[in-house]
PDB file of C-alpha atoms in Angstrom:
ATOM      1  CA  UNK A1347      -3.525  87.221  41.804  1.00 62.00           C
ATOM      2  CA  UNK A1348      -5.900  86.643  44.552  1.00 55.00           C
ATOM      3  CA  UNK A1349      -5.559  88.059  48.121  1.00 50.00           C
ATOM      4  CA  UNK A1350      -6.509  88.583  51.190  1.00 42.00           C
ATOM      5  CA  UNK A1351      -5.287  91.822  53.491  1.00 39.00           C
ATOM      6  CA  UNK A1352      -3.826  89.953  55.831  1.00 37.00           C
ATOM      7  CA  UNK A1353       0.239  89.725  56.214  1.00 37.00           C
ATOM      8  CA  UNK A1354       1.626  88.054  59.101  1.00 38.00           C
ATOM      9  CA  UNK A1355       5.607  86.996  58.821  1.00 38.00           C
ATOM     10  CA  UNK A1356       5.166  85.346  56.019  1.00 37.00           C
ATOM     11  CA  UNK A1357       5.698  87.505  53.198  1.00 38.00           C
ATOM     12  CA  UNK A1358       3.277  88.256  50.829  1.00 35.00           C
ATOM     13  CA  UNK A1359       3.909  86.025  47.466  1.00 34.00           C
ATOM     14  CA  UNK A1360       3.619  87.423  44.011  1.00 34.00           C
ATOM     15  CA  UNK A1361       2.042  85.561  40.655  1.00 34.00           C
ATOM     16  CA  UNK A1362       2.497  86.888  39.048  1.00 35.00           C
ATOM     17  CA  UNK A1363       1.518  83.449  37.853  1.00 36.00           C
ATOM     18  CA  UNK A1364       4.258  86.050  41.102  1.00 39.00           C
ATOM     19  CA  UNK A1365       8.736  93.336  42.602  1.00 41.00           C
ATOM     20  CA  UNK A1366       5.640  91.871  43.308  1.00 41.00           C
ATOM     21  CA  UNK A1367       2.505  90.771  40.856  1.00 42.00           C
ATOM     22  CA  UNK A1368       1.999  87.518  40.647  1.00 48.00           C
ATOM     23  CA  UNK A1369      -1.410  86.827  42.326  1.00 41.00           C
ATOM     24  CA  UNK A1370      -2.760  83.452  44.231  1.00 38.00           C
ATOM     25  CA  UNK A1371      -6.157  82.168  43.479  1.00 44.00           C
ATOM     26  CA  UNK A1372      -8.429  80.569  45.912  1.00 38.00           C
ATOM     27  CA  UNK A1373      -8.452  76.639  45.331  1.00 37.00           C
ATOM     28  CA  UNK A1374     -11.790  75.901  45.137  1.00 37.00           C
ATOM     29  CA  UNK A1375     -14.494  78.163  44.002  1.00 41.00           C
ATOM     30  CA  UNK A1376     -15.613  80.743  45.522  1.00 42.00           C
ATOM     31  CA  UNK A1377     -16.346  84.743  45.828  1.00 44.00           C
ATOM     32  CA  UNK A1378     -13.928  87.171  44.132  1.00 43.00           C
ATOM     33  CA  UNK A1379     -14.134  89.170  47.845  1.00 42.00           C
ATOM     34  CA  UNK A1380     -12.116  85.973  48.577  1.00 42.00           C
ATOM     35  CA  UNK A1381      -9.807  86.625  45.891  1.00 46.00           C
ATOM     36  CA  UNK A1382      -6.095  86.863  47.138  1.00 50.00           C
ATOM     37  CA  UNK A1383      -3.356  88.652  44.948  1.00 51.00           C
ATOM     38  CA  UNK A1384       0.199  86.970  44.899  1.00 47.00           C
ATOM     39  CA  UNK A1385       3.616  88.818  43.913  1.00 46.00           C
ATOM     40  CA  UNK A1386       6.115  88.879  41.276  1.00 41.00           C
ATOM     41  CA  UNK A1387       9.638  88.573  41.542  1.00 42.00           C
ATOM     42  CA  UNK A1388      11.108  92.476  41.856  1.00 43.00           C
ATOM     43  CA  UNK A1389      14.495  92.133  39.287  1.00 40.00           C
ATOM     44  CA  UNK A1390      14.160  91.658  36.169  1.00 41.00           C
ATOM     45  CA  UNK A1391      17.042  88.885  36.460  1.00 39.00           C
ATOM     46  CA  UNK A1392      16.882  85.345  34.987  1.00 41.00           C
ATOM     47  CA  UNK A1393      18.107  82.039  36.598  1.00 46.00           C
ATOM     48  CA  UNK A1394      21.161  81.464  34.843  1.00 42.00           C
ATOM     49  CA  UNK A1395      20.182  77.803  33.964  1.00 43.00           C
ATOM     50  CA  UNK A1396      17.228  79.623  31.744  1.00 42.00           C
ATOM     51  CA  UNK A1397      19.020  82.746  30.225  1.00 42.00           C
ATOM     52  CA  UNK A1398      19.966  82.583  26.486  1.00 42.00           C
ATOM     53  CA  UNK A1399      23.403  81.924  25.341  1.00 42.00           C
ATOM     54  CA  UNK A1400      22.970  85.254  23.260  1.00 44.00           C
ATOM     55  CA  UNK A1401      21.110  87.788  25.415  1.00 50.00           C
ATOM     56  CA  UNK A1402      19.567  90.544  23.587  1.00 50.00           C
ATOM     57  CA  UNK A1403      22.164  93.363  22.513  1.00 48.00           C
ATOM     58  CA  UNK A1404      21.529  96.313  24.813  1.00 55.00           C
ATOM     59  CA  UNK A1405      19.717  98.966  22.681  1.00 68.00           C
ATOM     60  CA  UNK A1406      18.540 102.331  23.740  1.00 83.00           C
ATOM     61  CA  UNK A1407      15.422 102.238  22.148  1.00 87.00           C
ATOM     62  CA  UNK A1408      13.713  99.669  20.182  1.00 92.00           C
ATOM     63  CA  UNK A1409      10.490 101.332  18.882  1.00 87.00           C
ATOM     64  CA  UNK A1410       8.567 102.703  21.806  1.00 90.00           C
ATOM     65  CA  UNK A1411      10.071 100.557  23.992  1.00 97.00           C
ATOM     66  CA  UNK A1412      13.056 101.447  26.289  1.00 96.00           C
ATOM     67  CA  UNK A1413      15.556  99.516  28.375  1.00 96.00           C
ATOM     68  CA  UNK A1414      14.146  98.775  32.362  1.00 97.00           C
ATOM     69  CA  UNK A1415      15.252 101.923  34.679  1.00 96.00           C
ATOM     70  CA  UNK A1416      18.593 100.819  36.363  1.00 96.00           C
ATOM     71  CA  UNK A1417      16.314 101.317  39.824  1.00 97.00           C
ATOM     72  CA  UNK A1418      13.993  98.813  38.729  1.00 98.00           C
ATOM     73  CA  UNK A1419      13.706  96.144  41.244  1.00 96.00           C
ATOM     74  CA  UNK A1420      15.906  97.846  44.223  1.00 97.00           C
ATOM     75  CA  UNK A1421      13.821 100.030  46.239  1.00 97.00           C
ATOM     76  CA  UNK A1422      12.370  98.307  48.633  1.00 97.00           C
ATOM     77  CA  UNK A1423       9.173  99.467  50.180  1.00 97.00           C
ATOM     78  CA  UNK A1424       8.058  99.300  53.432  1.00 96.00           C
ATOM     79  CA  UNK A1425       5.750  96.988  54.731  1.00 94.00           C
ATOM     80  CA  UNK A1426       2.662  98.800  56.908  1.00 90.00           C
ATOM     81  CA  UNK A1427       0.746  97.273  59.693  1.00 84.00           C
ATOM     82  CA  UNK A1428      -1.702  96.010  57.627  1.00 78.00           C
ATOM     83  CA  UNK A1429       0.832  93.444  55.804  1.00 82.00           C
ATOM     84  CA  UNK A1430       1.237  95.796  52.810  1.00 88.00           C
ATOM     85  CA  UNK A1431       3.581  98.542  51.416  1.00 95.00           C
ATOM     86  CA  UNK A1432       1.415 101.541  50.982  1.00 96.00           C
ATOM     87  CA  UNK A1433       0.332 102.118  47.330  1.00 97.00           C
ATOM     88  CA  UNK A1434       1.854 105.072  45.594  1.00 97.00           C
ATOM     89  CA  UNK A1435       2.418 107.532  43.082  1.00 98.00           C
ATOM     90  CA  UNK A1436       3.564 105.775  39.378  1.00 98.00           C
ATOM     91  CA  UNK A1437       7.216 106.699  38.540  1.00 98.00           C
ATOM     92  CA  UNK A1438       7.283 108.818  35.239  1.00 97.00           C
ATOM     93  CA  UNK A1439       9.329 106.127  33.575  1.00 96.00           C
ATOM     94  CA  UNK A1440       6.149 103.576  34.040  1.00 98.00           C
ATOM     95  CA  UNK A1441       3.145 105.332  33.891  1.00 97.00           C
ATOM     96  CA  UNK A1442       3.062 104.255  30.191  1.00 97.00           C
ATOM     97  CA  UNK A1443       5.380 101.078  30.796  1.00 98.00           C
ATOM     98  CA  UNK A1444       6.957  99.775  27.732  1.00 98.00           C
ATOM     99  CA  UNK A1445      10.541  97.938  28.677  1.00 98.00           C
ATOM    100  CA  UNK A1446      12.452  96.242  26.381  1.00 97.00           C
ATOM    101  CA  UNK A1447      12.588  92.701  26.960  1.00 97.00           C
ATOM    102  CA  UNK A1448      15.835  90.645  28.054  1.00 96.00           C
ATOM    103  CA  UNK A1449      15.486  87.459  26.644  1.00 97.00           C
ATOM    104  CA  UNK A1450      15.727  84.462  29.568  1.00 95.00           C
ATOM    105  CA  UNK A1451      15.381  81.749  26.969  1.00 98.00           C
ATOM    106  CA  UNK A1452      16.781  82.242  23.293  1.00 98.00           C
ATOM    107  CA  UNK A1453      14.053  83.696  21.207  1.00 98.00           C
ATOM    108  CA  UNK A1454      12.450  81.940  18.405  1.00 98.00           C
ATOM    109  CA  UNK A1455      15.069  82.621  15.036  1.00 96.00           C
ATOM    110  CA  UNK A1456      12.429  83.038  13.113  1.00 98.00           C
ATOM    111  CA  UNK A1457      10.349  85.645  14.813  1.00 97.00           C
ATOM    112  CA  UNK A1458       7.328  83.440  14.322  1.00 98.00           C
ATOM    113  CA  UNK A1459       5.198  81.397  17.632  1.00 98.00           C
ATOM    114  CA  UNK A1460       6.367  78.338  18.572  1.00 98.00           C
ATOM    115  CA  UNK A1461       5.423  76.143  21.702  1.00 98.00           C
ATOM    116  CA  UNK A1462       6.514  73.017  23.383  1.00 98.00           C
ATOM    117  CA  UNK A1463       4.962  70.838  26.217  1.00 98.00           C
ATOM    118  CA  UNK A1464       6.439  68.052  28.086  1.00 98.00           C
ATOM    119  CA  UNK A1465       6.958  66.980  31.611  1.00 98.00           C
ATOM    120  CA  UNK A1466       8.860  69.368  34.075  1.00 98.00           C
ATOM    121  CA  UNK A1467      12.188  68.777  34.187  1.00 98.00           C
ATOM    122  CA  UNK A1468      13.865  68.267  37.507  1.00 98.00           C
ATOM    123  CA  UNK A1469      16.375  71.480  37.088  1.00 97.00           C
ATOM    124  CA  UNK A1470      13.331  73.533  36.384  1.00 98.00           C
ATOM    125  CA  UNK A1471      11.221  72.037  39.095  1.00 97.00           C
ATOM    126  CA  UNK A1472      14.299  72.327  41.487  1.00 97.00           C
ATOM    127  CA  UNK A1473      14.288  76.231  40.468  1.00 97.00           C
ATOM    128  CA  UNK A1474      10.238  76.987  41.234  1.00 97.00           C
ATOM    129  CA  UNK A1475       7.943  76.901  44.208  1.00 97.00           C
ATOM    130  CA  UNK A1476       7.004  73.641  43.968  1.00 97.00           C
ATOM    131  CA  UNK A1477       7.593  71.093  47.156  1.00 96.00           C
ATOM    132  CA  UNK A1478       5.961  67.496  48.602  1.00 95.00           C
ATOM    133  CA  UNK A1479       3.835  70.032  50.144  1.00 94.00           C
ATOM    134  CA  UNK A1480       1.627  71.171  47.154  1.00 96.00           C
ATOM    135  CA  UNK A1481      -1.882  70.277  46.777  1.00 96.00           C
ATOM    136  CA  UNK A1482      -0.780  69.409  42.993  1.00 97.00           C
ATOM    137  CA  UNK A1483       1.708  66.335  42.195  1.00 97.00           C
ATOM    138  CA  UNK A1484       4.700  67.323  40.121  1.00 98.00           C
ATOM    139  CA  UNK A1485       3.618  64.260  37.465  1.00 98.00           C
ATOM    140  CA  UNK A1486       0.317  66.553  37.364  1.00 98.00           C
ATOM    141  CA  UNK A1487       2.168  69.456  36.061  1.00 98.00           C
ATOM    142  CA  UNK A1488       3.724  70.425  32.317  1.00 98.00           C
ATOM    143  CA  UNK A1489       6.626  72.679  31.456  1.00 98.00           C
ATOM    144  CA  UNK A1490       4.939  74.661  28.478  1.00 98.00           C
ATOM    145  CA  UNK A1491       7.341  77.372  26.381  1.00 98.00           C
ATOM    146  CA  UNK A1492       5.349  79.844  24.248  1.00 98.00           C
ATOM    147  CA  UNK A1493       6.438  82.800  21.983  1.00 98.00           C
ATOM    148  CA  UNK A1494       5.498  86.097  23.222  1.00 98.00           C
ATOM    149  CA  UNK A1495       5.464  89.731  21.362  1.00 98.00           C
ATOM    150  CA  UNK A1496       7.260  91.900  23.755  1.00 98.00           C
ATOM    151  CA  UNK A1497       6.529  96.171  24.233  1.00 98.00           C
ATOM    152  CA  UNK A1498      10.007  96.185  21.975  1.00 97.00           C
ATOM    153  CA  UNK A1499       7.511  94.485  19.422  1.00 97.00           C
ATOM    154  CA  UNK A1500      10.182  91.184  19.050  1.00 97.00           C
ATOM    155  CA  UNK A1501       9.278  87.962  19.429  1.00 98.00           C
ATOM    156  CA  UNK A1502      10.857  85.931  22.676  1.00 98.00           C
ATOM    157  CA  UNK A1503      10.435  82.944  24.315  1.00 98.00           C
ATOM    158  CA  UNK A1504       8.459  82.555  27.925  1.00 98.00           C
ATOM    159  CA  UNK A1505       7.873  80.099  30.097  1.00 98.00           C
ATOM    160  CA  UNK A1506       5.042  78.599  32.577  1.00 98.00           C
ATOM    161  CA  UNK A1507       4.364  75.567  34.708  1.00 98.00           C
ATOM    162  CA  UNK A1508       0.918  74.907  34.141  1.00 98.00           C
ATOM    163  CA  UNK A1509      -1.749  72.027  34.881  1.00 98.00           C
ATOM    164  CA  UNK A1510      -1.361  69.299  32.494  1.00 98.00           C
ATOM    165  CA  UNK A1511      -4.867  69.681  32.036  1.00 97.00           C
ATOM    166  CA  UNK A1512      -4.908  73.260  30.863  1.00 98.00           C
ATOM    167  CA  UNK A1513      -1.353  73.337  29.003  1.00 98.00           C
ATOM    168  CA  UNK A1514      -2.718  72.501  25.402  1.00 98.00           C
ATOM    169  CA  UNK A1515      -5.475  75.371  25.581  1.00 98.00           C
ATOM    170  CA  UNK A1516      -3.137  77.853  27.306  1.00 98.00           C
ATOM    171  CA  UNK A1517      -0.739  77.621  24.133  1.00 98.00           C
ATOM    172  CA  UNK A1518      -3.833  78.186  22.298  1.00 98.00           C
ATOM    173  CA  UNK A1519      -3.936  80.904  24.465  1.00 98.00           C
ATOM    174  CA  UNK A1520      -0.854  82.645  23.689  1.00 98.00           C
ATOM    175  CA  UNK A1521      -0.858  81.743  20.534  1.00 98.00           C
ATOM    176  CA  UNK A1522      -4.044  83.782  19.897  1.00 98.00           C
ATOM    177  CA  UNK A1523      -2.362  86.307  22.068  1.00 98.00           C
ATOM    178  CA  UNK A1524       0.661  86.057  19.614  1.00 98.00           C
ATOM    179  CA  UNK A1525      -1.176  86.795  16.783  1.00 98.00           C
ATOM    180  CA  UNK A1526      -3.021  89.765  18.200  1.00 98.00           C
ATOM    181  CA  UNK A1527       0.513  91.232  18.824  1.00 98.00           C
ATOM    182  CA  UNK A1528      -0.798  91.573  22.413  1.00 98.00           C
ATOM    183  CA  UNK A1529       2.622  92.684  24.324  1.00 98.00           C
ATOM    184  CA  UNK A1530       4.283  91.290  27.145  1.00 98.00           C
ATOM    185  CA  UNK A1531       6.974  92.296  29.300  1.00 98.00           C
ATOM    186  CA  UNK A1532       8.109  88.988  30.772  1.00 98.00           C
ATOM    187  CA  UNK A1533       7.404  85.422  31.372  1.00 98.00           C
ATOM    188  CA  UNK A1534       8.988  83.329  33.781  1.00 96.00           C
ATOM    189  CA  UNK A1535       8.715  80.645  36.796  1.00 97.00           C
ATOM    190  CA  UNK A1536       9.729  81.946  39.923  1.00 94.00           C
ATOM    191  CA  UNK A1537      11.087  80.168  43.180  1.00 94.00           C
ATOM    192  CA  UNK A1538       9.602  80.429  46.347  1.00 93.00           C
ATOM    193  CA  UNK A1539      12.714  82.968  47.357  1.00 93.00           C
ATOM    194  CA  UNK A1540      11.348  85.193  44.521  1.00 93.00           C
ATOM    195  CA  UNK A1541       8.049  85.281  45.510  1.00 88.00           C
ATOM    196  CA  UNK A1542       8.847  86.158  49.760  1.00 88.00           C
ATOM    197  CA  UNK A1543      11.438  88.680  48.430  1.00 92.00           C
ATOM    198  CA  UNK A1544      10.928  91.952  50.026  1.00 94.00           C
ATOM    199  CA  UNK A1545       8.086  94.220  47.594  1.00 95.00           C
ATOM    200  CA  UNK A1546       9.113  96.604  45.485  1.00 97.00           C
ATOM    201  CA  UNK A1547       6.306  97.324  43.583  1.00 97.00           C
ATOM    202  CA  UNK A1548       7.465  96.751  40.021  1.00 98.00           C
ATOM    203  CA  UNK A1549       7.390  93.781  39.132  1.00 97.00           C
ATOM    204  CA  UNK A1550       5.705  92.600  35.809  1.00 98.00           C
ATOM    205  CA  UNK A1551       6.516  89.052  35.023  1.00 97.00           C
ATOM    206  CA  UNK A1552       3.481  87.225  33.554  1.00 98.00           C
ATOM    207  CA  UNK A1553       3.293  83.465  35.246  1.00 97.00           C
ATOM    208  CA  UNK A1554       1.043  80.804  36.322  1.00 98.00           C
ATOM    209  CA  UNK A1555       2.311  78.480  39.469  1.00 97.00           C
ATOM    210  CA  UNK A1556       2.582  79.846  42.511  1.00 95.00           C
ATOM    211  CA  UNK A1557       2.592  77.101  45.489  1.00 94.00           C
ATOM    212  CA  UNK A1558       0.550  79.094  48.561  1.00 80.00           C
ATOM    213  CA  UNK A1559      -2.859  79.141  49.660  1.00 70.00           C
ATOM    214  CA  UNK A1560      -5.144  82.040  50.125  1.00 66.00           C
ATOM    215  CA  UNK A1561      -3.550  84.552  52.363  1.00 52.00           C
ATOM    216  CA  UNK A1562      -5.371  83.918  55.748  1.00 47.00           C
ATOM    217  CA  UNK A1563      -7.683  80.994  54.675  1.00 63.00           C
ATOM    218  CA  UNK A1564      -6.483  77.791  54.408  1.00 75.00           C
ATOM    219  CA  UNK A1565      -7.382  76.577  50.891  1.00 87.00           C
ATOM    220  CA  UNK A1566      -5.206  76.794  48.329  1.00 92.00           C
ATOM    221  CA  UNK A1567      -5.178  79.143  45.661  1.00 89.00           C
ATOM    222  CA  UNK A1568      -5.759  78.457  41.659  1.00 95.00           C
ATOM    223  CA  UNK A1569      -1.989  79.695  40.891  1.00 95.00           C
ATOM    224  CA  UNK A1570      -1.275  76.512  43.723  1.00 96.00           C
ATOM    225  CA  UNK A1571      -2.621  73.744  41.112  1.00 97.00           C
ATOM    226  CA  UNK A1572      -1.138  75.350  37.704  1.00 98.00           C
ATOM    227  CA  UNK A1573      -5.021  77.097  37.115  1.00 98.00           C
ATOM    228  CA  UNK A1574      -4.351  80.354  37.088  1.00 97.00           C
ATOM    229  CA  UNK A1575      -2.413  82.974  34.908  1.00 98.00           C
ATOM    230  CA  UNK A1576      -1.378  86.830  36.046  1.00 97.00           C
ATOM    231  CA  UNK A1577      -0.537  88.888  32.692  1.00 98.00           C
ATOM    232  CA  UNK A1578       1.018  91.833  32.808  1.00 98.00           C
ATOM    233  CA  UNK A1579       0.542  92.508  36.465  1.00 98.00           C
ATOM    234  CA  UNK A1580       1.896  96.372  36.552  1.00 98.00           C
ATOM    235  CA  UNK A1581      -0.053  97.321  33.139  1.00 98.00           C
ATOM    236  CA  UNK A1582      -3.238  94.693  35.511  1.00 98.00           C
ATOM    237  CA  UNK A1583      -3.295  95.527  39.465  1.00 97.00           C
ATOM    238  CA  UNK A1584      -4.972  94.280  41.587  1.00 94.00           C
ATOM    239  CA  UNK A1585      -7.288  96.915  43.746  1.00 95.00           C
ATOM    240  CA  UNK A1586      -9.295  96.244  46.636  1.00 92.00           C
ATOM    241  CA  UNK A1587      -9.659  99.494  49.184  1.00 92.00           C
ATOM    242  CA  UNK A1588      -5.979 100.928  49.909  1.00 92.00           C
ATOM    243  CA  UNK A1589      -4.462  98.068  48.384  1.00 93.00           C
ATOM    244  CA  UNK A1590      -2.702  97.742  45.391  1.00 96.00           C
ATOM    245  CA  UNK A1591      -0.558  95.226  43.883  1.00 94.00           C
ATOM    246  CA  UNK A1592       2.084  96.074  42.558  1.00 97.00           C
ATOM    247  CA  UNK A1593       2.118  99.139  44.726  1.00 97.00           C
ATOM    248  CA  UNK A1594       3.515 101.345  42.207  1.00 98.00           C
ATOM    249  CA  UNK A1595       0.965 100.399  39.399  1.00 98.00           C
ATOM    250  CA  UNK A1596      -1.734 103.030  40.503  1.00 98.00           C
ATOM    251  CA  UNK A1597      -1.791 104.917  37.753  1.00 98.00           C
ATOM    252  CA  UNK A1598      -2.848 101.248  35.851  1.00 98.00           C
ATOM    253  CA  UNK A1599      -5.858 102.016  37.774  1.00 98.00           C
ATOM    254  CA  UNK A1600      -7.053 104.284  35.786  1.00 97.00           C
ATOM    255  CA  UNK A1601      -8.391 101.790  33.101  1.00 96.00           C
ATOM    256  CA  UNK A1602     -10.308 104.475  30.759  1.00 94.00           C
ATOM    257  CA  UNK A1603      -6.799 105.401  29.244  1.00 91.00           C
ATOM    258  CA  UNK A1604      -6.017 101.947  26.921  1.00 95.00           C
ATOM    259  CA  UNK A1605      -2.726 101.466  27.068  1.00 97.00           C
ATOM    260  CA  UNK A1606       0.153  98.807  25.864  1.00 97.00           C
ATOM    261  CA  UNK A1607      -0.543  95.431  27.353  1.00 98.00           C
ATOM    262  CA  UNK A1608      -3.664  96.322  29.189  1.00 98.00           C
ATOM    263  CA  UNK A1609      -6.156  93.736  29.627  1.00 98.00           C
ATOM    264  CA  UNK A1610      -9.771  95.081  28.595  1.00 98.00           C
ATOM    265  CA  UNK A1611     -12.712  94.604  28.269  1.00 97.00           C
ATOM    266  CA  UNK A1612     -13.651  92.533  24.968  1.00 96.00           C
ATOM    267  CA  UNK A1613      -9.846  92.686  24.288  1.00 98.00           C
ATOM    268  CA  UNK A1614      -7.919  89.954  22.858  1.00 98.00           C
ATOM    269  CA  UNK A1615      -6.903  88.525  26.539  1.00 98.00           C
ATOM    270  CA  UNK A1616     -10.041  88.585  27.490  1.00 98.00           C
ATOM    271  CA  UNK A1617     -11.267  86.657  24.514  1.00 98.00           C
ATOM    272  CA  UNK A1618      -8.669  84.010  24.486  1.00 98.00           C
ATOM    273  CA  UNK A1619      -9.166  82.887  28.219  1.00 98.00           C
ATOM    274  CA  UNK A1620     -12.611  83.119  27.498  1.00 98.00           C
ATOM    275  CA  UNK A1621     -12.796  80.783  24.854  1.00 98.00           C
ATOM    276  CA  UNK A1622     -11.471  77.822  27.035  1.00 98.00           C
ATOM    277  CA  UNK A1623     -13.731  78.543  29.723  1.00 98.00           C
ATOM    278  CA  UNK A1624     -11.438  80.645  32.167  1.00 98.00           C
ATOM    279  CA  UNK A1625     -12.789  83.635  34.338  1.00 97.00           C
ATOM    280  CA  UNK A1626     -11.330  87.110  34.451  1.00 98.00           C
ATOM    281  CA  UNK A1627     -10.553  89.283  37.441  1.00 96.00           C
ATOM    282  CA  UNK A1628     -11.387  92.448  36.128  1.00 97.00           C
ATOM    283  CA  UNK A1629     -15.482  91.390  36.340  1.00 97.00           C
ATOM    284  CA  UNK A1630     -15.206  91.187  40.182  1.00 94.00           C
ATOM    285  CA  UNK A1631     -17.323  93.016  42.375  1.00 93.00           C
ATOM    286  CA  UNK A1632     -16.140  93.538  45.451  1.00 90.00           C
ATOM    287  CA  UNK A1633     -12.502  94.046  44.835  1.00 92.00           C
ATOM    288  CA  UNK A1634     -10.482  94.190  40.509  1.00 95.00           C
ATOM    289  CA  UNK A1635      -7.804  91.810  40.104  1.00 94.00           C
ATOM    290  CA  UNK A1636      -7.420  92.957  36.552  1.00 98.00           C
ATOM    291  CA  UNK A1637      -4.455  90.407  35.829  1.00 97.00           C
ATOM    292  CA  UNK A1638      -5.795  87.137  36.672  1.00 96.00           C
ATOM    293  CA  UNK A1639      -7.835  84.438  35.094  1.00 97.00           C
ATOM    294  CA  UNK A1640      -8.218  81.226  36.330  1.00 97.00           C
ATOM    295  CA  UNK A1641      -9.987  77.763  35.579  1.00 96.00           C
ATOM    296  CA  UNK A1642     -12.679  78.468  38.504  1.00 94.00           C
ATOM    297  CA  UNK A1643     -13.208  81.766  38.486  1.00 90.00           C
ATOM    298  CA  UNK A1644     -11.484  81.896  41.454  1.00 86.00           C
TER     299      UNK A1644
END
């Protein structure tokens, strides 16, 4: 979710992959203090060419988890001089977030992980930030689907556009993450509407392209060539100084206090990523971007 503190009249974008979370990498290596976070969409609402033909019956409770608070995704913050909404004060109903998850895609029938790569397909291209403009070629980038455990503690179906390069180790990925029953709220591709959609501060979809550069530079970021991945990005803000994305995560900044889908130290996210070579956010200096990883470290 990299970032820079700059906002001019473009909108911020957020990876989270990005209501805003998702969170743009730099393209090319280089010093988390260049970092830039991106946004994720603020409803929780699908594309209707993705949503299941049987969405999940509505349910009060299902274990811990809860259904989204009908505000979720509707106030809209205001934007301060320095490009930002101001951070502030966790709602009661997140500060231990655990929604129940409406299924986009039709969940696997046998609650077990399942993946599938291929080539994008042009209605799911059409519906994401891609353009002629991106530093990546569409034939360069794979449509992966990949079982996730959501807080609700049922198994659904996500999706990512990824680099073909990295899409067989990122089901690996979430496979491992699968099998560590390592929730997660929400995982979809969003447009380039859903990412310059006014913040809100509460999104949480997990996601990987995001077509942008760096806020103020002009190199792209990691999320721009499918090699970059925002989990979680409410339960994983990004800090740096005042700012904090999503601005209603702050009390996610308290990262003593383990919580649901946290990403920690040694934890299983952390060990995953690792184990094909990707850096985490959370081990920057200057600034935490505790959702992201990325190829580069960037």
């Amino acid at each position: 979710m990299e970032l820079t503190v700059l906002r001019g009249a473009t909108r911020l974008v957020v990876v989270v992959c990005l209501g805003y979370a998702l969170v743009g990498c730099s393209g090319v290596p280089a010093s988390p203090a260049a970092s830039e976070p991106a946004r994720t969409p603020p409803a929780p609402t699908a594309p209707p060419t993705a949503r299941a033909t049987s969405p999940s019956p509505p349910a009060a409770r299902v274990g811990d988890a809860t259904p989204a608070p009908p505000w979720l995704g509707t106030r809209v913050l205001k934007v301060g001089p320095g490009g930002f909404a101001a951070a502030q004060d966790t709602p009661p109903e997140l500060r231990n977030r655990s929604i129940i998850t409406v299924d986009d895609l039709p969940p696997p029938p046998d609650g077990r992980f399942h993946s599938t790569v291929q080539r994008v397909p042009a209605s799911v291209l059409a519906r994401s930030s891609w353009s002629d403009d991106c530093p990546v070629a569409a034939a360069d980038l794979r449509y992966l689907t990949v079982s996730f455990r959501g807080f609700d503690g049922r198994a659904h179906t996500g999706e990512l556009l990824v680099n073909a390069r990295a899409a067989d180790d990122l089901v690996t990925v979430f496979g491992q993450l699968f099998a560590a029953d390592f929730p997660i709220e929400r995982m979809r591709i969003s447009s380039a509407a859903d990412m310059n959609a006014p913040p809100t501060g509460d999104g949480n979809t997990t996601e990987s392209f995001a077509c942008r550069p760096v806020r103020g530079h002009k190199s792209w970021s990691q999320h721009a060539y499918g090699l970059a991945v925002d989990v979680n990005p409410f339960q994983n803000p990004y800090h740096k100084g005042k700012v904090v994305l999503p601005e209603l995560a702050t009390d996610y900044l308290d990262r003593a206090e383990a919580r649901p889908g946290m990403v920690r130290p040694g934890g299983p996210a952390v060990r995953a990523f690792a184990a094909i070579g990707w850096k985490w956010g959370g081990d920057y200096r200057s600034l935490k971007d505790y959702m992201h990883f990325s190829a580069n470290g960037g």
